PDB file of N, CA and C in Angstrom:
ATOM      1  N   UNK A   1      18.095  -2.715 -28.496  1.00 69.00           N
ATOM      2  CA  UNK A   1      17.325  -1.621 -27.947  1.00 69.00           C
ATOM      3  C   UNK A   1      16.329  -2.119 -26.901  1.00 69.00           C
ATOM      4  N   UNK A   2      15.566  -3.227 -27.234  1.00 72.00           N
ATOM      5  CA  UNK A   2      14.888  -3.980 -26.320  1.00 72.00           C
ATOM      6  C   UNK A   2      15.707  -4.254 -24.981  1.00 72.00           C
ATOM      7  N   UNK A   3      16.821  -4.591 -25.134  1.00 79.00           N
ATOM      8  CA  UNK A   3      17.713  -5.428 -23.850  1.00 79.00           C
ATOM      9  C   UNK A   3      17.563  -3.908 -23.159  1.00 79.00           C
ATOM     10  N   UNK A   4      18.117  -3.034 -24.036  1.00 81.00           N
ATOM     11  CA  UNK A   4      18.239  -1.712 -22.687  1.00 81.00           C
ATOM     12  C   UNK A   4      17.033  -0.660 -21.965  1.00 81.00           C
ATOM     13  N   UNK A   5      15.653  -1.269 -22.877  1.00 81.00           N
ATOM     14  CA  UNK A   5      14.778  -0.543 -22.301  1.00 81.00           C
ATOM     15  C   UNK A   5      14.114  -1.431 -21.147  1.00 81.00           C
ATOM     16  N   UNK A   6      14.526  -2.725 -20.962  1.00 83.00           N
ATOM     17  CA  UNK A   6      14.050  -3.815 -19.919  1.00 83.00           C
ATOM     18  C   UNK A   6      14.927  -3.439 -19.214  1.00 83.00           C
ATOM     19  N   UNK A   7      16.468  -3.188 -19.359  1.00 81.00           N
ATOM     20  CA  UNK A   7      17.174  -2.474 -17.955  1.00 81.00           C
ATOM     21  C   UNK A   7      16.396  -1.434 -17.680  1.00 81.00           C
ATOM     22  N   UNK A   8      16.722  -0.754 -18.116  1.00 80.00           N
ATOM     23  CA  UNK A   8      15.738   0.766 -17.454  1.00 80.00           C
ATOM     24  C   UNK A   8      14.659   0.572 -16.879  1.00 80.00           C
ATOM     25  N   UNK A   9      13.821  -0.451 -17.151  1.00 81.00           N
ATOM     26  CA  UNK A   9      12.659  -0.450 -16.358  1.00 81.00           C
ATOM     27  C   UNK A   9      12.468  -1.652 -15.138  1.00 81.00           C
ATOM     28  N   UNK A  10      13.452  -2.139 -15.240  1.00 81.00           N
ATOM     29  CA  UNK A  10      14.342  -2.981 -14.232  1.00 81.00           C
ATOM     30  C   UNK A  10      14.747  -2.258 -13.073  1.00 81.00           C
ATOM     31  N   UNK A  11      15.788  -1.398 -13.725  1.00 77.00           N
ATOM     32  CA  UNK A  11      16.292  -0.093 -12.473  1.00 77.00           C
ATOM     33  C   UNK A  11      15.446   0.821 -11.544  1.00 77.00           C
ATOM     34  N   UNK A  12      14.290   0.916 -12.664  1.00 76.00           N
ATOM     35  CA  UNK A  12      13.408   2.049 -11.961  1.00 76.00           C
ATOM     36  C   UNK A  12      12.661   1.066 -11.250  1.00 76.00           C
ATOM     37  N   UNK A  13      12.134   0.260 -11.361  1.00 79.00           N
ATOM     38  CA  UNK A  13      11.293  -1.016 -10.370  1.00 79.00           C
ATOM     39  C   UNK A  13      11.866  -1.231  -9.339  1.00 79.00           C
ATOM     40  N   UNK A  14      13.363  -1.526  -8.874  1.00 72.00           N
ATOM     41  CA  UNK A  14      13.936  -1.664  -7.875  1.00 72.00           C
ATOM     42  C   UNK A  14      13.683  -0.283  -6.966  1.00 72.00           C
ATOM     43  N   UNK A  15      13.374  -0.856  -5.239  1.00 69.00           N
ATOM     44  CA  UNK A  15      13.565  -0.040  -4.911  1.00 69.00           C
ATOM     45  C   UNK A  15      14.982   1.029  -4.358  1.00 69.00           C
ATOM     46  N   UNK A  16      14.779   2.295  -4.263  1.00 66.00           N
ATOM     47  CA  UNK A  16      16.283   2.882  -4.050  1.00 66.00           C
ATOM     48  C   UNK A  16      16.393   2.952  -2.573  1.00 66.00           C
ATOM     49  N   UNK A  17      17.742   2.772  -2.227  1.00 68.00           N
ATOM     50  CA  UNK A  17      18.264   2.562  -0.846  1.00 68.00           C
ATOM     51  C   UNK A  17      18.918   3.741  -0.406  1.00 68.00           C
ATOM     52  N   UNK A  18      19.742   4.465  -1.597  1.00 69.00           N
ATOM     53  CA  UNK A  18      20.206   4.726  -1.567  1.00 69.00           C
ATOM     54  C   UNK A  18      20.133   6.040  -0.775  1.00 69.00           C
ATOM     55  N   UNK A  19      19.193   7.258  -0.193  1.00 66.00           N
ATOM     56  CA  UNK A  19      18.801   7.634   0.330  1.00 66.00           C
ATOM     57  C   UNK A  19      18.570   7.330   1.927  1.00 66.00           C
ATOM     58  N   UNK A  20      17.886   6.773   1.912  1.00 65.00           N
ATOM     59  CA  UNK A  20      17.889   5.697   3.498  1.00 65.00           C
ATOM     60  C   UNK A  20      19.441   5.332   3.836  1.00 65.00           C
ATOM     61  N   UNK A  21      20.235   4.963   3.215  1.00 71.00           N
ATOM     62  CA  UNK A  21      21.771   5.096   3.864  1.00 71.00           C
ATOM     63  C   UNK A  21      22.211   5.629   4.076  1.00 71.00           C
ATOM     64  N   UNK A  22      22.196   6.851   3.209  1.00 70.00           N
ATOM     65  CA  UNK A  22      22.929   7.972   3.333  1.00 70.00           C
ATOM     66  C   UNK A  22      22.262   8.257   4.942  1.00 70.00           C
ATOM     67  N   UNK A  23      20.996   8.731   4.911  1.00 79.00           N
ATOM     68  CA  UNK A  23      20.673   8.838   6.606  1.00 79.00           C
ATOM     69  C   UNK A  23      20.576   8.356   7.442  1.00 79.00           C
ATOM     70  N   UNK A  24      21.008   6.771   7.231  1.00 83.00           N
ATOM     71  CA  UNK A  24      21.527   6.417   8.468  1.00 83.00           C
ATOM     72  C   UNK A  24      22.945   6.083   8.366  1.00 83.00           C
ATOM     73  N   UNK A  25      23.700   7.005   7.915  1.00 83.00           N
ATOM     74  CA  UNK A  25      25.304   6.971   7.676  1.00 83.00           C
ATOM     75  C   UNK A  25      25.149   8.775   8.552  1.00 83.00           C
ATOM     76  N   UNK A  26      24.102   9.633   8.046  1.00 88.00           N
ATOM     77  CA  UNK A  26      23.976  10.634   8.757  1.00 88.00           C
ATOM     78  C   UNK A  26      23.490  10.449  10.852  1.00 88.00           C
ATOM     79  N   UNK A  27      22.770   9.520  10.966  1.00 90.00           N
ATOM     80  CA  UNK A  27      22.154   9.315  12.311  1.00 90.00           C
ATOM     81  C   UNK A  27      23.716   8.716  12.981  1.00 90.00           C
ATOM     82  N   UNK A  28      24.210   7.738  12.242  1.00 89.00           N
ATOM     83  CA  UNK A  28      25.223   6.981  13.215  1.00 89.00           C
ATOM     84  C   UNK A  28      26.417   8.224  13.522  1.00 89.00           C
ATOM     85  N   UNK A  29      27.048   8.868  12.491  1.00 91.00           N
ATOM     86  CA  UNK A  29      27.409   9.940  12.625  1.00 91.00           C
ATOM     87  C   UNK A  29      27.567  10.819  13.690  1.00 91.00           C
ATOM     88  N   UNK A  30      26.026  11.223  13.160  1.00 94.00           N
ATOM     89  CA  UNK A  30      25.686  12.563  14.968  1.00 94.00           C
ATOM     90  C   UNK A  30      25.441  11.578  15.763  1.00 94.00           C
ATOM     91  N   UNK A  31      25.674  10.043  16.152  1.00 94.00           N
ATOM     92  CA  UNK A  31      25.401   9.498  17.435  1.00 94.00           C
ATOM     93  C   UNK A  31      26.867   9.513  17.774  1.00 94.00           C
ATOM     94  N   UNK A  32      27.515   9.330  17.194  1.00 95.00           N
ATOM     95  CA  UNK A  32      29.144   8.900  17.365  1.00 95.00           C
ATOM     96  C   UNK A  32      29.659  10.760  17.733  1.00 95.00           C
ATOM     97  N   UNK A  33      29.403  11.414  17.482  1.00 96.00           N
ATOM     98  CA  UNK A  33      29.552  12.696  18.191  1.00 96.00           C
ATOM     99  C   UNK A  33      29.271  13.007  19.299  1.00 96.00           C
ATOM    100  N   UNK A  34      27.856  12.931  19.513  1.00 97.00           N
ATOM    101  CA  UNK A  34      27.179  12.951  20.641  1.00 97.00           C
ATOM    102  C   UNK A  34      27.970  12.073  21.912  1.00 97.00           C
ATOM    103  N   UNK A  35      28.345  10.534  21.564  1.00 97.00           N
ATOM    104  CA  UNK A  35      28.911   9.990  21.960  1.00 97.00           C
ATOM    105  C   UNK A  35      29.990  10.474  22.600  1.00 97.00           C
ATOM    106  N   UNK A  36      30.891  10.977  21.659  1.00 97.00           N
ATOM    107  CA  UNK A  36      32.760  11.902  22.154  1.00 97.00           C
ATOM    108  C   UNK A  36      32.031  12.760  23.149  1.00 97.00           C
ATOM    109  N   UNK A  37      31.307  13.812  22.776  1.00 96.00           N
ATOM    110  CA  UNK A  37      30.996  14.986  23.649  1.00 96.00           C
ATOM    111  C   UNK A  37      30.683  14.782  25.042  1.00 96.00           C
ATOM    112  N   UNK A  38      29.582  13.613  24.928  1.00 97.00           N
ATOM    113  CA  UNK A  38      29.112  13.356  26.364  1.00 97.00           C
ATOM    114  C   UNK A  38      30.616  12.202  27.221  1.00 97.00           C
ATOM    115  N   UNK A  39      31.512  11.900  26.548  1.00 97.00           N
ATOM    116  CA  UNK A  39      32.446  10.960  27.212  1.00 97.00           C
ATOM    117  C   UNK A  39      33.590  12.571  27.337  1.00 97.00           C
ATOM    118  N   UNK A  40      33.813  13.755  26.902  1.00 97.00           N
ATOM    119  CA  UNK A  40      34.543  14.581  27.253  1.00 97.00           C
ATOM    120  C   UNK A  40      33.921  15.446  28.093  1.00 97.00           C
ATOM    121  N   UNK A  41      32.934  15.366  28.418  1.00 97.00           N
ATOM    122  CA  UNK A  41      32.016  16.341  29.323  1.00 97.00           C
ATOM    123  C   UNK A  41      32.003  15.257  30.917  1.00 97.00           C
ATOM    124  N   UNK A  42      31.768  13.958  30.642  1.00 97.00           N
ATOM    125  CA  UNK A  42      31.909  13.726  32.088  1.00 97.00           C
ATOM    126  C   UNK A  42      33.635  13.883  32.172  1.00 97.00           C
ATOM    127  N   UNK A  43      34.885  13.551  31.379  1.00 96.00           N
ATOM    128  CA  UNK A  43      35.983  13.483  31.423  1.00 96.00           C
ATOM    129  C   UNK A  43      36.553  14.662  31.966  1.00 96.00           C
ATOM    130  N   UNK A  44      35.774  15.883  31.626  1.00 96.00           N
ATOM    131  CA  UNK A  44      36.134  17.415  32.406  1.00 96.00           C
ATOM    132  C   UNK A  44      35.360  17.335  34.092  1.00 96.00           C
ATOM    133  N   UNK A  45      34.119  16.954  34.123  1.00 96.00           N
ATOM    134  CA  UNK A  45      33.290  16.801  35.520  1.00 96.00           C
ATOM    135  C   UNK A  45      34.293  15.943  36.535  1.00 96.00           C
ATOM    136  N   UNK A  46      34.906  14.364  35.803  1.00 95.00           N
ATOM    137  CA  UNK A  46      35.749  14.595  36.799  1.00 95.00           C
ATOM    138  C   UNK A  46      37.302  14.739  37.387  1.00 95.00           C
ATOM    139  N   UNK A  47      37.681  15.905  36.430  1.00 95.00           N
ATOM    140  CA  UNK A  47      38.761  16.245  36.873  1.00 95.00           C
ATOM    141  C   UNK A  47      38.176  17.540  37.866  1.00 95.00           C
ATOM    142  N   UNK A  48      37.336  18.458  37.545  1.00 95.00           N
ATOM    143  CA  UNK A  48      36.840  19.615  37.411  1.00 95.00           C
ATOM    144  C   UNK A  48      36.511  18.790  39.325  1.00 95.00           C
ATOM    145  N   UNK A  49      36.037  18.022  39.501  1.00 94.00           N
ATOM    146  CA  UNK A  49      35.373  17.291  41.039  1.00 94.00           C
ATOM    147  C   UNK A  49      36.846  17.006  41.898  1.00 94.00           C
ATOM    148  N   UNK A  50      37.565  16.397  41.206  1.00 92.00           N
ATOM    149  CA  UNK A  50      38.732  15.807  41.883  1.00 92.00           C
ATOM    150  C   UNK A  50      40.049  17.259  42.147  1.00 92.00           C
ATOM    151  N   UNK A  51      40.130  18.065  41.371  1.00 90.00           N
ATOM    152  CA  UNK A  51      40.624  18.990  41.547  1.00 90.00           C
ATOM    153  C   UNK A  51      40.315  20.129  42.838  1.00 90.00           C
ATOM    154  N   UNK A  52      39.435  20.052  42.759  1.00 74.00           N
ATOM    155  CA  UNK A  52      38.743  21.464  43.366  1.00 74.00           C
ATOM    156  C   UNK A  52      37.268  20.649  44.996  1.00 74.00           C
TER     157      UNK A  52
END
């Protein structure tokens, strides 16, 4: 009972990451979007230039 209440207070002492990854698993994400959009937006500008 001892061994598992020193885990538990082991676990809770550590700090959690786990949060903070998740948002920057969220930031890289919407950068990697942002990314496509702005590489299909000049990709239309220049056909949209060369066409017309």
């Amino acid at each position: 009972m001892e061994n598992a209440l020193d885990d538990l207070a082991r676990i809770l002492k550590t700090p959690q990451r786990r949060l903070r990854d998740r948002y920057g698993a969220i930031v890289l994400r919407l950068a990697e979007s942002l990314a496509s959009g702005l590489a299909i937006g000049v990709g239309f500008a220049l056909v949209h230039a060369f066409a017309g």
